[in-house]
CSV table of C-alpha atoms and ligand atoms in Angstrom, one decimal:
chain,number,residue,atom,x,y,z
D,1,MET,CA,-1.2,12.0,-20.1
D,2,THR,CA,0.8,9.5,-18.1
D,3,MET,CA,-0.2,8.6,-14.5
D,4,LEU,CA,1.7,5.9,-12.7
D,5,ILE,CA,2.3,5.1,-9.1
D,6,ASP,CA,5.7,3.9,-8.0
D,7,VAL,CA,4.5,2.0,-4.9
D,8,HIS,CA,7.9,1.6,-3.3
D,9,ALA,CA,11.0,3.8,-3.3
D,10,HIS,CA,13.6,5.1,-0.9
D,11,LEU,CA,14.3,8.6,-2.0
D,12,ASP,CA,15.4,9.5,1.5
D,13,PHE,CA,18.5,7.4,1.0
D,14,PRO,CA,21.9,9.1,0.7
D,15,GLN,CA,22.2,8.0,-2.9
D,16,PHE,CA,19.9,10.9,-3.7
D,17,ASP,CA,21.6,13.5,-1.6
D,18,SER,CA,23.0,15.4,-4.6
D,19,ASP,CA,19.9,15.5,-6.8
D,20,ARG,CA,16.8,14.5,-4.8
D,21,GLU,CA,14.8,17.5,-5.8
D,22,ARG,CA,15.5,17.0,-9.5
D,23,VAL,CA,14.6,13.3,-9.3
D,24,ILE,CA,11.2,14.1,-7.7
D,25,GLU,CA,10.6,16.9,-10.1
D,26,ASP,CA,11.4,14.6,-13.1
D,27,ALA,CA,8.8,12.2,-11.7
D,28,ARG,CA,6.2,14.9,-11.2
D,29,GLU,CA,6.6,16.2,-14.7
D,30,THR,CA,6.2,12.7,-16.1
D,31,GLY,CA,3.0,12.1,-14.1
D,32,ILE,CA,4.5,9.7,-11.5
D,33,PHE,CA,3.5,9.6,-7.9
D,34,ILE,CA,5.9,8.1,-5.4
D,35,VAL,CA,5.2,6.1,-2.3
D,36,ASN,CA,8.4,6.4,-0.2
D,37,SER,CA,9.1,3.8,2.3
D,38,GLY,CA,10.7,5.3,5.5
D,39,LEU,CA,12.6,2.8,7.7
D,40,GLY,CA,13.3,3.4,11.4
D,41,PRO,CA,13.2,6.7,13.2
D,42,SER,CA,15.6,8.7,10.9
D,43,GLY,CA,14.1,7.3,7.7
D,44,ILE,CA,10.7,8.1,9.0
D,45,GLU,CA,11.5,11.8,9.7
D,46,LYS,CA,13.1,12.2,6.3
D,47,THR,CA,10.2,10.4,4.5
D,48,LEU,CA,7.6,12.6,6.3
D,49,ASP,CA,9.5,15.7,5.2
D,50,LEU,CA,9.6,14.5,1.6
D,51,ALA,CA,5.8,13.8,1.7
D,52,ARG,CA,5.0,17.2,3.3
D,53,ASN,CA,7.1,19.1,0.7
D,54,HIS,CA,6.1,17.4,-2.5
D,55,ASP,CA,2.5,16.8,-3.8
D,56,ASN,CA,3.6,13.7,-5.7
D,57,VAL,CA,5.3,12.0,-2.7
D,58,PHE,CA,3.5,9.9,-0.1
D,59,ALA,CA,4.7,7.9,2.9
D,60,THR,CA,4.6,4.5,4.2
D,61,LEU,CA,6.5,3.9,7.5
D,62,GLY,CA,8.2,0.8,8.7
D,63,LEU,CA,11.4,-0.9,9.9
D,64,SER,CA,14.0,-3.2,8.5
D,65,PRO,CA,13.3,-6.8,9.6
D,66,GLN,CA,16.9,-7.1,10.6
D,67,GLU,CA,16.4,-4.5,13.3
D,68,PHE,CA,16.4,-6.2,16.7
D,69,SER,CA,17.0,-3.3,19.1
D,70,GLN,CA,13.8,-3.1,21.3
D,71,GLU,CA,14.4,0.6,21.8
D,72,THR,CA,14.5,1.2,18.0
D,73,ILE,CA,11.4,-0.9,17.5
D,74,ASP,CA,9.5,0.9,20.2
D,75,ASN,CA,10.5,4.3,18.9
D,76,THR,CA,9.4,3.3,15.4
D,77,LEU,CA,6.0,2.1,16.6
D,78,ALA,CA,5.5,5.4,18.6
D,79,LEU,CA,6.4,7.5,15.5
D,80,ILE,CA,4.1,5.6,13.3
D,81,ARG,CA,1.2,6.0,15.7
D,82,LYS,CA,2.0,9.7,16.1
D,83,HIS,CA,2.0,10.3,12.3
D,84,SER,CA,-0.6,7.8,11.3
D,85,ALA,CA,-2.9,10.5,9.7
D,86,GLU,CA,-0.1,11.5,7.3
D,87,ILE,CA,0.7,8.0,5.9
D,88,LEU,CA,-0.8,5.6,3.4
D,89,GLY,CA,0.4,2.4,5.1
D,90,ILE,CA,2.7,0.5,7.4
D,91,GLY,CA,5.9,-0.8,5.8
D,92,GLU,CA,8.1,-2.0,4.7
D,93,VAL,CA,8.1,-4.6,7.4
D,94,GLY,CA,8.6,-8.3,7.0
D,95,LEU,CA,11.0,-11.2,7.1
D,96,ASP,CA,14.5,-11.4,5.7
D,97,TYR,CA,16.0,-14.9,5.7
D,98,TYR,CA,18.7,-13.9,3.2
D,99,TRP,CA,20.6,-11.8,5.8
D,100,VAL,CA,19.2,-13.5,8.9
D,101,LYS,CA,20.1,-17.2,9.2
D,102,ASP,CA,19.9,-17.9,12.9
D,103,PRO,CA,16.7,-19.7,13.7
D,104,SER,CA,16.1,-17.8,17.0
D,105,ASP,CA,16.6,-14.5,15.2
D,106,ARG,CA,14.2,-15.6,12.5
D,107,ARG,CA,11.6,-16.3,15.3
D,108,LYS,CA,12.3,-12.8,16.6
D,109,GLU,CA,11.6,-11.4,13.1
D,110,ILE,CA,8.2,-13.2,13.0
D,111,GLY,CA,7.4,-11.8,16.4
D,112,ASN,CA,8.2,-8.3,15.3
D,113,LEU,CA,6.2,-8.6,12.1
D,114,GLN,CA,3.3,-9.7,14.2
D,115,VAL,CA,3.6,-6.5,16.2
D,116,PHE,CA,3.4,-4.4,13.0
D,117,ILE,CA,0.5,-6.4,11.8
D,118,GLU,CA,-1.4,-5.6,15.0
D,119,LEU,CA,-0.5,-1.9,14.5
D,120,SER,CA,-1.8,-2.0,11.0
D,121,LYS,CA,-5.1,-3.5,12.2
D,122,SER,CA,-5.5,-1.0,15.0
D,123,LEU,CA,-4.8,2.0,12.6
D,124,SER,CA,-6.7,0.4,9.7
D,125,LEU,CA,-3.7,0.9,7.4
D,126,PRO,CA,-2.6,-1.6,4.8
D,127,LEU,CA,0.8,-3.4,5.0
D,128,VAL,CA,3.7,-3.2,2.7
D,129,ILE,CA,5.7,-6.5,3.2
D,130,HIS,CA,9.4,-7.1,2.6
D,131,SER,CA,10.1,-10.8,2.1
D,132,ARG,CA,13.5,-12.2,1.1
D,133,GLY,CA,13.9,-15.9,1.0
D,134,ALA,CA,11.0,-16.1,3.5
D,135,GLU,CA,7.9,-16.3,1.3
D,136,GLY,CA,6.6,-19.5,3.0
D,137,ASP,CA,6.6,-18.0,6.4
D,138,VAL,CA,5.3,-14.6,5.2
D,139,LEU,CA,2.3,-16.3,3.7
D,140,LYS,CA,1.7,-18.4,6.8
D,141,VAL,CA,1.7,-15.2,8.9
D,142,LEU,CA,-0.6,-13.4,6.5
D,143,GLU,CA,-3.0,-16.4,6.3
D,144,GLU,CA,-3.2,-16.4,10.1
D,145,ASN,CA,-4.0,-12.7,10.2
D,146,ASP,CA,-6.7,-11.0,8.3
D,147,VAL,CA,-4.8,-8.1,6.7
D,148,ARG,CA,-4.5,-6.5,3.3
D,149,ALA,CA,-0.9,-6.5,2.2
D,150,LEU,CA,1.2,-5.5,-0.8
D,151,LEU,CA,4.1,-7.8,-1.3
D,152,HIS,CA,6.9,-5.5,-2.3
D,153,CYS,CA,9.5,-6.8,-4.8
D,154,PHE,CA,7.8,-10.3,-4.8
D,155,SER,CA,10.4,-13.0,-5.5
D,156,GLY,CA,8.4,-16.1,-4.7
D,157,SER,CA,7.0,-18.7,-7.0
D,158,PHE,CA,3.8,-18.4,-9.1
D,159,GLU,CA,2.1,-20.8,-6.7
D,160,GLN,CA,3.0,-18.6,-3.7
D,161,ALA,CA,1.8,-15.5,-5.6
D,162,GLU,CA,-1.5,-17.3,-6.2
D,163,ARG,CA,-1.8,-18.0,-2.5
D,164,ALA,CA,-1.1,-14.3,-1.7
D,165,ILE,CA,-3.7,-13.2,-4.3
D,166,SER,CA,-6.3,-15.5,-2.7
D,167,LEU,CA,-5.7,-13.4,0.5
D,168,ASP,CA,-6.5,-10.3,-1.5
D,169,CYS,CA,-2.8,-9.2,-1.6
D,170,LEU,CA,-1.2,-7.3,-4.3
D,171,ILE,CA,2.0,-8.5,-6.0
D,172,SER,CA,4.5,-5.6,-6.6
D,173,ILE,CA,6.7,-6.0,-9.7
D,174,PRO,CA,10.0,-4.1,-9.6
D,175,THR,CA,11.8,-2.4,-12.5
D,176,SER,CA,14.1,-5.4,-12.7
D,177,VAL,CA,11.3,-7.0,-14.7
D,178,VAL,CA,13.0,-5.5,-17.7
D,179,TYR,CA,15.6,-8.3,-17.5
D,180,SER,CA,14.5,-10.7,-14.8
D,181,LYS,CA,13.1,-14.0,-16.1
D,182,ASN,CA,11.5,-14.8,-12.7
D,183,LYS,CA,9.6,-11.5,-12.7
D,184,GLN,CA,8.7,-11.8,-16.4
D,185,GLY,CA,7.3,-15.3,-15.7
D,186,LEU,CA,5.1,-13.9,-12.9
D,187,VAL,CA,3.8,-11.0,-15.1
D,188,LYS,CA,2.9,-13.5,-17.8
D,189,ARG,CA,0.6,-15.5,-15.5
D,190,LEU,CA,-0.8,-13.3,-12.8
D,191,PRO,CA,-4.0,-11.4,-13.2
D,192,LEU,CA,-3.3,-7.7,-14.1
D,193,GLU,CA,-5.8,-6.7,-11.3
D,194,SER,CA,-3.3,-8.1,-8.7
D,195,ILE,CA,-0.2,-6.3,-10.0
D,196,VAL,CA,1.4,-3.0,-9.0
D,197,LEU,CA,4.7,-1.5,-10.1
D,198,GLU,CA,7.6,-0.2,-8.1
D,199,THR,CA,11.2,0.8,-8.5
D,200,ASP,CA,12.6,0.2,-5.0
D,201,ALA,CA,14.9,3.1,-6.0
D,202,PRO,CA,17.9,3.4,-5.6
D,203,TYR,CA,17.9,-0.4,-6.0
D,204,LEU,CA,16.7,-2.8,-8.7
D,205,SER,CA,17.5,-0.6,-11.7
D,206,PRO,CA,16.5,-1.8,-15.1
D,207,ASN,CA,20.2,-1.1,-16.0
D,208,PRO,CA,22.1,-3.2,-13.5
D,209,LYS,CA,24.9,-1.2,-11.6
D,210,THR,CA,23.2,2.1,-12.1
D,211,ARG,CA,21.0,4.0,-9.6
D,212,ASN,CA,17.3,3.5,-10.1
D,213,GLU,CA,14.8,6.3,-10.0
D,214,PRO,CA,11.0,6.6,-10.1
D,215,LYS,CA,10.7,7.7,-13.8
D,216,ASN,CA,12.0,4.2,-14.8
D,217,ILE,CA,8.6,2.9,-13.8
D,218,MET,CA,7.6,3.7,-17.4
D,219,LEU,CA,10.0,0.9,-18.6
D,220,SER,CA,8.1,-1.5,-16.3
D,221,ARG,CA,4.8,-0.5,-17.8
D,222,ASP,CA,6.1,-1.0,-21.3
D,223,LYS,CA,7.6,-4.4,-20.5
D,224,VAL,CA,4.5,-5.6,-18.8
D,225,ALA,CA,2.5,-4.5,-21.8
D,226,GLU,CA,4.9,-6.3,-24.2
D,227,ILE,CA,4.8,-9.5,-22.1
D,228,ARG,CA,1.0,-9.5,-21.9
D,229,GLY,CA,0.4,-8.3,-25.5
D,230,LEU,CA,-1.6,-5.4,-24.1
D,231,ASP,CA,-1.7,-1.7,-24.9
D,232,LYS,CA,0.5,0.1,-22.5
D,233,HIS,CA,-2.3,2.5,-21.5
D,234,VAL,CA,-4.3,-0.5,-20.3
D,235,VAL,CA,-1.4,-1.6,-18.1
D,236,GLU,CA,-0.9,1.9,-16.8
D,237,GLU,CA,-4.6,2.4,-16.0
D,238,THR,CA,-5.0,-0.9,-14.3
D,239,THR,CA,-1.8,-0.9,-12.2
D,240,THR,CA,-2.5,2.7,-11.2
D,241,GLU,CA,-6.1,1.9,-10.2
D,242,ASN,CA,-4.8,-1.1,-8.2
D,243,ALA,CA,-2.4,1.1,-6.3
D,244,LEU,CA,-4.9,3.9,-5.6
D,245,ARG,CA,-7.5,1.4,-4.3
D,246,PHE,CA,-5.0,-0.4,-2.1
D,247,PHE,CA,-3.7,2.8,-0.5
D,248,ASP,CA,-7.2,4.5,-0.6
D,249,LEU,CA,-5.5,7.3,-2.4
D,250,LYS,CA,-7.2,10.0,-4.5
D,251,VAL,CA,-4.9,11.9,-6.8
D,252,SER,CA,-4.9,13.1,-10.3
D,253,VAL,CA,-2.3,14.6,-12.6
D,254,THR,CA,-2.5,18.4,-12.9
N,301,ZN,ZN1,12.5,-1.2,0.0
């Protein structure tokens, strides 16, 4: 029986408004657990609801790095503290240098990330990091702090991935590994013990221009197995174990 963890998805997004229950049920029937990443106050409420109502959905709570409103940041921090017993981790939070180009805004992003790192330490919850075009600074911040992190949709170099692994971080490979040469290159060289799988649904579909959903994580498992020349059950077992250990999660398929 299949058991896989999609470590990063956004099923609270409007792209799932018409068939969210079916998508979650499809995942459940396939043996897939979903870690939904709720962003900001409204995403947090929706994500907590999904986790409360589905035994195969879990929550991490964070905020887009492009959010600079102090009021929204404070409300988000308060909500995470309030619901910390219901969640697996803090995130996604991080640095986005693709959308944010202004140097002083980038400094603000680093300051905000630092605040969420402090929160993760005080709550003893692991971090889920978003990094776009900012791997160098993300690694610097992680190296300066002593925190466990999962690098969601990692798009840095192999050398940067190795630095992250030396900090005990996990590298999360998205479903775009089915066609992305960069992701395939990482999968070829990184230790399987440091890899987890995610869809980032509705984004990063294995079939570009279509909506992604958690059951596509099976295609990632198969692709990783093909690249590594391993049995797909070995990839499934190892990546699932990695995710369960990281989130301190105990679940089984019923
Ligand atoms: Zn995401």
